[in-house]
Coordinates of N, CA and C in Angstrom, one line a residue:
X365 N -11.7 -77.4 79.0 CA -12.5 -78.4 78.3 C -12.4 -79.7 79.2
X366 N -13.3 -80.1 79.4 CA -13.4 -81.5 80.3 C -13.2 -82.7 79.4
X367 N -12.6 -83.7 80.0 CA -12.2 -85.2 79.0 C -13.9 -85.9 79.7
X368 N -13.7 -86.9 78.6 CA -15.3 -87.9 79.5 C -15.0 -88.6 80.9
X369 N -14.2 -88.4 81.1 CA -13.9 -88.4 83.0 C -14.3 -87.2 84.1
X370 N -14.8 -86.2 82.8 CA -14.8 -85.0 83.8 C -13.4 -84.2 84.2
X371 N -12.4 -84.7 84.0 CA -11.6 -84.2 84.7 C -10.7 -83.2 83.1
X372 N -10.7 -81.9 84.0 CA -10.3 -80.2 82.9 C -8.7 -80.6 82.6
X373 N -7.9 -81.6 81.4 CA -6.8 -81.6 81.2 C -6.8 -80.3 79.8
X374 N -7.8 -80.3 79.0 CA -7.4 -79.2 78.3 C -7.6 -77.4 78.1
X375 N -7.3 -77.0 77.4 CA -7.4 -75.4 77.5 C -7.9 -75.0 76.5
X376 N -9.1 -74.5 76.8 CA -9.7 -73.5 75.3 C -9.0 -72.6 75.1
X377 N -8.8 -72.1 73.4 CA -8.2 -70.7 73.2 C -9.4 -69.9 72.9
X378 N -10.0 -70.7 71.6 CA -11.2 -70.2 70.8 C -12.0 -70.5 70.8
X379 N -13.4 -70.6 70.0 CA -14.3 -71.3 68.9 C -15.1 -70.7 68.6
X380 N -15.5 -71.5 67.3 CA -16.8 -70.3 66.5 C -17.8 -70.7 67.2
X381 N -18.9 -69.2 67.0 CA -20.1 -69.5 67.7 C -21.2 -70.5 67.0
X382 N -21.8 -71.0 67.7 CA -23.5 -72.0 67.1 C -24.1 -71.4 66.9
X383 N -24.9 -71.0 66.1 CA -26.3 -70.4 66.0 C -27.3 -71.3 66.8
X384 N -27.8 -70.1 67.6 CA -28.7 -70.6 68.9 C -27.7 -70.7 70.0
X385 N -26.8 -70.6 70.1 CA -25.9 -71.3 71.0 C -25.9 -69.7 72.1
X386 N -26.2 -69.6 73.5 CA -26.1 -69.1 74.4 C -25.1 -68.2 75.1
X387 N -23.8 -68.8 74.3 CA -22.3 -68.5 74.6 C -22.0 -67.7 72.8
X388 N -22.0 -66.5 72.8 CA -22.1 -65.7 71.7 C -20.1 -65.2 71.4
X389 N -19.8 -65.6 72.7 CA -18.3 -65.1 72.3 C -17.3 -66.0 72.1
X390 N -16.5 -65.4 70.8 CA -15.6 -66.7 70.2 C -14.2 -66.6 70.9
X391 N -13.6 -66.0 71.8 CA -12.3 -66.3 72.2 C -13.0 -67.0 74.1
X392 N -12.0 -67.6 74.3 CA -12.0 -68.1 76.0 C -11.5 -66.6 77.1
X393 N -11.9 -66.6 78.0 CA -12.1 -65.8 79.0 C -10.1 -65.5 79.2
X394 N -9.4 -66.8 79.3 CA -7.9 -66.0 79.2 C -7.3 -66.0 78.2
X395 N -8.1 -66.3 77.1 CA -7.2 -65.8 75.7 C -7.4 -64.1 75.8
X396 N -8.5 -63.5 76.0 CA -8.7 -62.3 76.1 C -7.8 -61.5 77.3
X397 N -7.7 -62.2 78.4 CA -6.9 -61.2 79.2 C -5.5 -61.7 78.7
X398 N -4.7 -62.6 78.3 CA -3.7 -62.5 77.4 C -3.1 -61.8 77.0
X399 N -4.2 -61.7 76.0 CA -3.8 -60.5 74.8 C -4.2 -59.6 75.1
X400 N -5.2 -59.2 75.8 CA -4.7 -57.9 76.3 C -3.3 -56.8 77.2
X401 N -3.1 -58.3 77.7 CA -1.9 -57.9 78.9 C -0.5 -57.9 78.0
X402 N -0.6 -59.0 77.2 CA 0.8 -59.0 76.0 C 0.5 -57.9 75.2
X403 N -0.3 -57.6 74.4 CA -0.8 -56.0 74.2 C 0.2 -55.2 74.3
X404 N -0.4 -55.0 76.0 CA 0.2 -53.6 76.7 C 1.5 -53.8 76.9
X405 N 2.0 -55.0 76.7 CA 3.6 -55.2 77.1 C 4.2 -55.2 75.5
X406 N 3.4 -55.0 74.2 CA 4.1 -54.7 73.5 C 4.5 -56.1 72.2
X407 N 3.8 -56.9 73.0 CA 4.0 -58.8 72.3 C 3.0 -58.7 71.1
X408 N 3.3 -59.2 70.1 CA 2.2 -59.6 69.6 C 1.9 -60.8 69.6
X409 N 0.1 -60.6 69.2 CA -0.6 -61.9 69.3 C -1.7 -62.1 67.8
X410 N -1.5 -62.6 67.2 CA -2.5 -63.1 65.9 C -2.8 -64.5 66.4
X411 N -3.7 -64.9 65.0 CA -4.2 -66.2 64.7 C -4.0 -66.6 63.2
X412 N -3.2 -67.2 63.1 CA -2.6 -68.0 61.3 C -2.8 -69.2 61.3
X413 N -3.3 -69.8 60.2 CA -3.3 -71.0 59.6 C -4.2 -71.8 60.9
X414 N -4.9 -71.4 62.0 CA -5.8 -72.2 63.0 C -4.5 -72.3 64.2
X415 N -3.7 -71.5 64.2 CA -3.0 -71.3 65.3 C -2.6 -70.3 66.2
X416 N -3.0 -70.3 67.2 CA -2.3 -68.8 67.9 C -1.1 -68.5 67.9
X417 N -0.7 -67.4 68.0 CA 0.8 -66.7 67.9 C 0.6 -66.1 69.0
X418 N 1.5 -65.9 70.2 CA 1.6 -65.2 71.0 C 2.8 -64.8 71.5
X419 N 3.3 -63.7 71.2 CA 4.7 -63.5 70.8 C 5.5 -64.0 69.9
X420 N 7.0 -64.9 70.3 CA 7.3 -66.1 69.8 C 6.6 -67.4 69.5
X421 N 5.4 -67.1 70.5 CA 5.3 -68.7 70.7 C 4.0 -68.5 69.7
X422 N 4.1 -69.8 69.1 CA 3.0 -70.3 68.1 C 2.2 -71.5 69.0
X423 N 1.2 -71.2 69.2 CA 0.0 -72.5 70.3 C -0.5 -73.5 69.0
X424 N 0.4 -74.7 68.9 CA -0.8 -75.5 67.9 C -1.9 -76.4 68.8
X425 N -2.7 -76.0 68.0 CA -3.8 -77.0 68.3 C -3.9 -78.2 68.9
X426 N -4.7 -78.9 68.9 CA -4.4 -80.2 69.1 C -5.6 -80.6 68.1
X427 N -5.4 -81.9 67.3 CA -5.8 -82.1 66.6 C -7.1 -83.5 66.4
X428 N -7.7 -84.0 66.0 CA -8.4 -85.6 65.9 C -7.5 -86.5 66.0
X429 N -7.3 -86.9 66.9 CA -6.5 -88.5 66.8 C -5.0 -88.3 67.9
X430 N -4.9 -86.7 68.1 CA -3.8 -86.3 69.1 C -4.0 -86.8 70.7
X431 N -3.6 -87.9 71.4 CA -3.3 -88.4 72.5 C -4.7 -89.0 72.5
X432 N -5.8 -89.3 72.3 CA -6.9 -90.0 71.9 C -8.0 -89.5 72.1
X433 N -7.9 -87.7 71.3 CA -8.7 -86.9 70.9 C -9.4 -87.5 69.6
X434 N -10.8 -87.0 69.6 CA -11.5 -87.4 68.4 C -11.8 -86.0 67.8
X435 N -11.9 -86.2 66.6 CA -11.8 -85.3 65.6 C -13.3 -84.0 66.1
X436 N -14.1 -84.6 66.8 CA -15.4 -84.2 67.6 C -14.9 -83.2 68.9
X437 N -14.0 -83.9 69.1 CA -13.3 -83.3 70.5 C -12.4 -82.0 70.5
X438 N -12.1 -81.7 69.5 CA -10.6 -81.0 69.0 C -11.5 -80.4 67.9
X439 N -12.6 -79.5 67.4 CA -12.7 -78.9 67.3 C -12.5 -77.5 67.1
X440 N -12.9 -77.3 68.6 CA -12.4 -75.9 69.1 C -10.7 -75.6 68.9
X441 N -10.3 -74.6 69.1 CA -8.7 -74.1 69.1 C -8.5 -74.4 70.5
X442 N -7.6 -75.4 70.7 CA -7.3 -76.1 72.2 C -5.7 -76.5 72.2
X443 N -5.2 -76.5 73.3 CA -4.1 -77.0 73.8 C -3.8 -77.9 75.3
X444 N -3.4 -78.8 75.6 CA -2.9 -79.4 76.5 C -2.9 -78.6 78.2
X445 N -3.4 -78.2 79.2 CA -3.5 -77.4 79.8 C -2.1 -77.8 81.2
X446 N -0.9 -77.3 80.7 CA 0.1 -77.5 82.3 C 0.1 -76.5 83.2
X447 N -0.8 -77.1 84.7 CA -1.1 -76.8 85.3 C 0.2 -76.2 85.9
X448 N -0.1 -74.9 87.2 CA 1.3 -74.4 87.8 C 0.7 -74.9 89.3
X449 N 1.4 -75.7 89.6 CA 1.5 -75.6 91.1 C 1.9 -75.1 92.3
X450 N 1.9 -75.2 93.3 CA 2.9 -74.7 94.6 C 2.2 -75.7 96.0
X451 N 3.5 -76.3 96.2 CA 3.4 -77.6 97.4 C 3.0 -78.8 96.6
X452 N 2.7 -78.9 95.1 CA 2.0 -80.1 94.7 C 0.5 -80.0 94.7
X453 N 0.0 -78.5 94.9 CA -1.6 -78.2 94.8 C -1.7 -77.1 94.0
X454 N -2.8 -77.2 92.6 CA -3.1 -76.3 91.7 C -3.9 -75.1 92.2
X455 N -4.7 -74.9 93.7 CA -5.1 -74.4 93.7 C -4.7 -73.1 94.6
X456 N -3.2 -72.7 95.1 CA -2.7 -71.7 95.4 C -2.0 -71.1 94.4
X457 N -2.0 -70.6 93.3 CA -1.3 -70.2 92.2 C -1.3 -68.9 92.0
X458 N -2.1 -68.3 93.0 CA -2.5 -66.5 92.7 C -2.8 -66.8 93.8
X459 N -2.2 -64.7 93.9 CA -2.9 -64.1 95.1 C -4.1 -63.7 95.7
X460 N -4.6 -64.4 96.5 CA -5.8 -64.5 96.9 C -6.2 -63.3 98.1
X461 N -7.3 -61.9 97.7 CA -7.7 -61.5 98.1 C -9.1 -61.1 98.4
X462 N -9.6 -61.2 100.3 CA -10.8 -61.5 100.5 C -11.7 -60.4 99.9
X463 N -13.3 -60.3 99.8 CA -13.6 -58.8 99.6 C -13.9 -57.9 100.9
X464 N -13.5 -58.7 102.1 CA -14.1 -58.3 103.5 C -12.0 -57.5 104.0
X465 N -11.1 -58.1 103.3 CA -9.8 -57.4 103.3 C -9.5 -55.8 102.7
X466 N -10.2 -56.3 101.1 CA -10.4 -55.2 100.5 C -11.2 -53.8 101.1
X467 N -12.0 -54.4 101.6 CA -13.0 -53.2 102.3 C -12.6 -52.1 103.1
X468 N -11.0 -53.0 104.2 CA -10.8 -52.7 105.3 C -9.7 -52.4 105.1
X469 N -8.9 -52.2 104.1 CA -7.7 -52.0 102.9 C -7.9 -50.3 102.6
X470 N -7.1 -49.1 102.8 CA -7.1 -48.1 102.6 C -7.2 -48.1 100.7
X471 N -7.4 -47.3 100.0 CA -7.8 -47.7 98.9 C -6.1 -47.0 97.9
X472 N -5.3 -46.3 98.4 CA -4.2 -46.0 98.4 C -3.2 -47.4 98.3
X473 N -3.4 -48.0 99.3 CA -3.0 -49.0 99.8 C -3.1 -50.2 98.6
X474 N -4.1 -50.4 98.5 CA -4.7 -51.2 97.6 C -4.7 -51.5 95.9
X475 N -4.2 -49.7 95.5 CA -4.1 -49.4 94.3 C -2.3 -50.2 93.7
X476 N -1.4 -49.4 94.7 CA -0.5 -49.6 94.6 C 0.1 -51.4 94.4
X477 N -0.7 -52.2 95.1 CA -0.5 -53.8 95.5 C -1.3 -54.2 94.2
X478 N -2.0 -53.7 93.7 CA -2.6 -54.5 92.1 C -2.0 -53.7 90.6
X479 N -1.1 -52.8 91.1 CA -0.9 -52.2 89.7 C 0.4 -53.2 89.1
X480 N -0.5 -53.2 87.7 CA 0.2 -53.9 86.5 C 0.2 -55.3 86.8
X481 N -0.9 -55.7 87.5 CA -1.5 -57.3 87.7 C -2.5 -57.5 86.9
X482 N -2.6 -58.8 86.7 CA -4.8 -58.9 86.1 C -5.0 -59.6 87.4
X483 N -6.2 -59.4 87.4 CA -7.1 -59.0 88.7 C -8.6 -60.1 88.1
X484 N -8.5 -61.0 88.6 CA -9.6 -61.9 88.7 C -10.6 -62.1 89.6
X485 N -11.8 -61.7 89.2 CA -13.1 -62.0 90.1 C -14.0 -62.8 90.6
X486 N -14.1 -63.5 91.4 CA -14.9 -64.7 91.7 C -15.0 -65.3 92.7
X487 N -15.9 -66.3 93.3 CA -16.4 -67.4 94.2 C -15.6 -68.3 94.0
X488 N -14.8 -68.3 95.1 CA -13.8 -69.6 95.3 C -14.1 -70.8 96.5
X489 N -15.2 -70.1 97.6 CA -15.8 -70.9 98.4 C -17.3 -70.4 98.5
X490 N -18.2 -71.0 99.0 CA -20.0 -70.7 98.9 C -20.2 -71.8 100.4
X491 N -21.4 -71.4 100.3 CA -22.2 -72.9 101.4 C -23.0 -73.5 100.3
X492 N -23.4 -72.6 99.4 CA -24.5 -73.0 98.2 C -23.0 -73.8 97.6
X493 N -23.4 -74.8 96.7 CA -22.6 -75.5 96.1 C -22.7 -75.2 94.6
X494 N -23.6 -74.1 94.6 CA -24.7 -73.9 93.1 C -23.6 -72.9 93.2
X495 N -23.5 -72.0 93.9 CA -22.9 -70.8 94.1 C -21.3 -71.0 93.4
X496 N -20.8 -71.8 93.2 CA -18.7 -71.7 93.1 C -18.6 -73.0 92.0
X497 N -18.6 -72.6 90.8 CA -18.3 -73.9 90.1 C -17.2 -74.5 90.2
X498 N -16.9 -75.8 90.6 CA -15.7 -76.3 90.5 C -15.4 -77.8 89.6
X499 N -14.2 -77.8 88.9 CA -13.9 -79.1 88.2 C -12.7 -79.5 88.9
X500 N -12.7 -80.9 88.7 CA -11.5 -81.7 88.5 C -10.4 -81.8 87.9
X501 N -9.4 -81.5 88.7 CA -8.4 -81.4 87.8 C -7.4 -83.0 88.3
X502 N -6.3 -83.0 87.0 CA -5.4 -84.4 87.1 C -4.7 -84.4 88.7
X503 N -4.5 -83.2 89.4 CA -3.7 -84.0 90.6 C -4.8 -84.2 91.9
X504 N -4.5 -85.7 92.1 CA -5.5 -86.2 93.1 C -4.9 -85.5 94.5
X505 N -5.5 -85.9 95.7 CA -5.1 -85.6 97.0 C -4.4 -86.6 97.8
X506 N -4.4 -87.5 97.3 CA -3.9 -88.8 97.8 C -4.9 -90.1 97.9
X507 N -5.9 -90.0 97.8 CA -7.4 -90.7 96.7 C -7.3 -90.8 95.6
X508 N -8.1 -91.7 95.2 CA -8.5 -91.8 94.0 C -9.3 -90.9 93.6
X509 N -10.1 -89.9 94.1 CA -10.7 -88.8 93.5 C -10.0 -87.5 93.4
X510 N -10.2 -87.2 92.1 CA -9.3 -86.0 92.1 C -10.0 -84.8 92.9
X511 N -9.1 -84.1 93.0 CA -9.0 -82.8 93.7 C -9.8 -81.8 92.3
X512 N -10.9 -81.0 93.4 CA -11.3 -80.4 92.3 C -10.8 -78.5 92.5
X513 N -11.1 -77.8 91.5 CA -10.3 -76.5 91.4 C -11.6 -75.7 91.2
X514 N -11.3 -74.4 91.7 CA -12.7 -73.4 91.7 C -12.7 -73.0 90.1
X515 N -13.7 -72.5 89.3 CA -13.9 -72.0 88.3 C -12.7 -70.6 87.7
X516 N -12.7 -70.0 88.4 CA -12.1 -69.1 89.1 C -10.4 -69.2 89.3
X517 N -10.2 -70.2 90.0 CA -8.6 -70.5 89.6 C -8.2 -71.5 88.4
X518 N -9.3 -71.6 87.7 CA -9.3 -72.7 86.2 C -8.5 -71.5 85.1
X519 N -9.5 -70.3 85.4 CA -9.1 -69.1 84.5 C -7.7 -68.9 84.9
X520 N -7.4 -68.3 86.1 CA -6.1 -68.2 86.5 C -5.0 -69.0 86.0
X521 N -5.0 -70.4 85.8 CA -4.2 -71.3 85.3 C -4.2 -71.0 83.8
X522 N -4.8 -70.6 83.3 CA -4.8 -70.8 81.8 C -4.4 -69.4 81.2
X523 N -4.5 -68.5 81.9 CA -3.9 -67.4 81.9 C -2.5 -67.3 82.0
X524 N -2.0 -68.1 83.1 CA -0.7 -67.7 83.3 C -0.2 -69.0 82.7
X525 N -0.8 -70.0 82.1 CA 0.0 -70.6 81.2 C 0.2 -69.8 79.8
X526 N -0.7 -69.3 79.4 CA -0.4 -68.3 78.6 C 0.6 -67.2 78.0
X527 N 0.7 -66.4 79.6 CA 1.9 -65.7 80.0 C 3.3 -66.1 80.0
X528 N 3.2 -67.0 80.3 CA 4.7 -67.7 80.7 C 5.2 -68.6 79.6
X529 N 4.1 -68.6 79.0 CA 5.0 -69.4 77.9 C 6.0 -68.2 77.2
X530 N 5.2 -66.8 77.0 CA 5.7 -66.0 76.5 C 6.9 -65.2 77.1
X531 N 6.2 -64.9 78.3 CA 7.4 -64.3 79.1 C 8.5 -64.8 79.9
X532 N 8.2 -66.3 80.4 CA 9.3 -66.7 81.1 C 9.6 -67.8 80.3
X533 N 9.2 -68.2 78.8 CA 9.8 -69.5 78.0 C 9.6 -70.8 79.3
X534 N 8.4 -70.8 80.0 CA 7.4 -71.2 80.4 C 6.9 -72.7 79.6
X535 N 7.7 -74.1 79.1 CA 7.6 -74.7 78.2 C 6.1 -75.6 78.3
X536 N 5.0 -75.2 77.2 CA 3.9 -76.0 77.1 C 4.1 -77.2 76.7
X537 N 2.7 -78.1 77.3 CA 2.7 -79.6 77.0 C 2.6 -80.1 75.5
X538 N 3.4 -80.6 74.8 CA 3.3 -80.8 73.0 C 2.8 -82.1 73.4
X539 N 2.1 -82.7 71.9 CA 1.9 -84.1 71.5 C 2.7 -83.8 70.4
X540 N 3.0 -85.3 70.7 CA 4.1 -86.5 69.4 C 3.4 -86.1 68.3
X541 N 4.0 -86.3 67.2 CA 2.8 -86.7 65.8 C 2.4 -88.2 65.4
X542 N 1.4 -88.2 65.5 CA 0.7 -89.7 64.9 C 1.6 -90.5 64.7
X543 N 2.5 -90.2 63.8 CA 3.5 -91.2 63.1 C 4.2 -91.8 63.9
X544 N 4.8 -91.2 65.0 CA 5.5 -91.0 66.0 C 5.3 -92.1 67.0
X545 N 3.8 -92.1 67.3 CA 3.1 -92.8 68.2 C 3.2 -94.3 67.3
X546 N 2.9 -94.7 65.8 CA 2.7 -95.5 65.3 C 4.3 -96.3 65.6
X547 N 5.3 -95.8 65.0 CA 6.4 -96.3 65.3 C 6.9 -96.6 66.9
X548 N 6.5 -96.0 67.7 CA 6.9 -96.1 69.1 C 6.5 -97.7 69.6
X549 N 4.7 -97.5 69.2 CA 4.4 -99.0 69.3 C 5.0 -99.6 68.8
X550 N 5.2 -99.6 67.4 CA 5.5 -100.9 66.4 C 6.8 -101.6 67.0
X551 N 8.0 -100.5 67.6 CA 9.1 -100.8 68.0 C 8.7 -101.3 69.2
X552 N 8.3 -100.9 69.9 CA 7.9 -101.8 71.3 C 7.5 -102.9 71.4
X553 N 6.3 -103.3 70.4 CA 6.4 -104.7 69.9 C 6.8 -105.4 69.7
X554 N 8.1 -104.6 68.4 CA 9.1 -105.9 68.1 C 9.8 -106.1 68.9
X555 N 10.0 -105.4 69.9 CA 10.9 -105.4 71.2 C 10.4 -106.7 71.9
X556 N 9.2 -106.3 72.2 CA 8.7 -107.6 73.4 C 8.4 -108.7 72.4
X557 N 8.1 -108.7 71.2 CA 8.0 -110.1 70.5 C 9.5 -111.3 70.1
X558 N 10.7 -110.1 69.9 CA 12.1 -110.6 69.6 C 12.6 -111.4 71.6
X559 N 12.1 -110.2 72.4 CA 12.3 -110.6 73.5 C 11.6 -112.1 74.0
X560 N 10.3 -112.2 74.0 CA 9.6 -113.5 74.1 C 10.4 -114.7 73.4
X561 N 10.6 -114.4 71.8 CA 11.1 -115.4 71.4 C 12.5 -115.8 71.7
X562 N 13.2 -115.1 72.4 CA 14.1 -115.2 72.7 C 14.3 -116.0 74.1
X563 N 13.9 -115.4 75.0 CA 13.5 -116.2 76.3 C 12.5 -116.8 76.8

């Protein structure tokens, strides 16, 4: 899900469909490989009280008013999205194979190097620009513009944040609760107002 900056900090799990709405399927693209893959490994996965379960781990929501989500925003079943890096760049995080490798890949060969992986499909570079969707993600390149990520390794990320929460206790991004936030300020306040009056 994109912030009004454009830039992809959060993670769809779910949402219900619109009538009329073009997009007829209610889970996100890696909630489904997920649960499938925890499935087969034997995890379970439900949905209670508007929360996912995935194994141990319970995914809450994020809610209206969480880090300065609006109640419009936080609709859908969403979480915080922590990106996995390597070198400080989100976009090597999987193994990337060409289809001109594959071709030229004995198919023996090939079987063996993807078994018991998920295997993601897609346009990661084009000349068309129509051709490879890509968003913005929070880590810039050393600019002020952020670095943007293929569509493609968006899934990947959200996937294996998924994964790892479950299998490697992989710790996701939480928000504070409101209250939390209310007292943090109020104390910081009285902090800098006691401090002012002081000096």
């Amino acid at each position: 899900m994109r912030d009004s900056d454009g830039v992809v900090r959060r993670h769809l799990l779910s949402m219900g469909t619109t009538l009329g709405s073009t997009c007829t399927v209610p889970y996100a693209f890696s909630t489904i490989l997920a649960f499938r893959y925890l499935h087969d490994q034997n995890h379970k996965v439900d949905f209670k009280q508007g929360n996912w379960i995935f194994g141990d781990i319970v995914l809450e929501g994020l809610q209206g008013g969480d880090v300065g989500y609006t109640k419009e925003e936080t609709k859908a079943s969403q979480i915080l999205l922590n990106y996995r890096t390597n070198n400080g760049s989100p976009l090597e995080i999987a193994e990337t194979i060409t289809l001109r490798k594959i071709l030229q890949t004995k198919e023996e060969q090939i079987s063996s190097n993807l078994k018991n992986r998920i295997i993601i499909i897609g346009v990661t570079t084009a000349s068309d620009k129509n051709a490879c969707d890509r968003y913005p993600n929070p880590y810039s390149t050393g600019s002020e513009n952020y670095q943007e990520i293929p569509g493609i390794m968006l899934h990947a990320q959200m996937t294996s944040q998924l994964l790892s929460a479950v299998l490697d206790n992989r710790p996701l991004l939480k928000v504070i609760p409101q209250y939390w936030e209310f007292i943090w300020i109020l104390g910081l306040s009285l902090v800098g107002g006691v401090f002012v009056l002081r000096f």
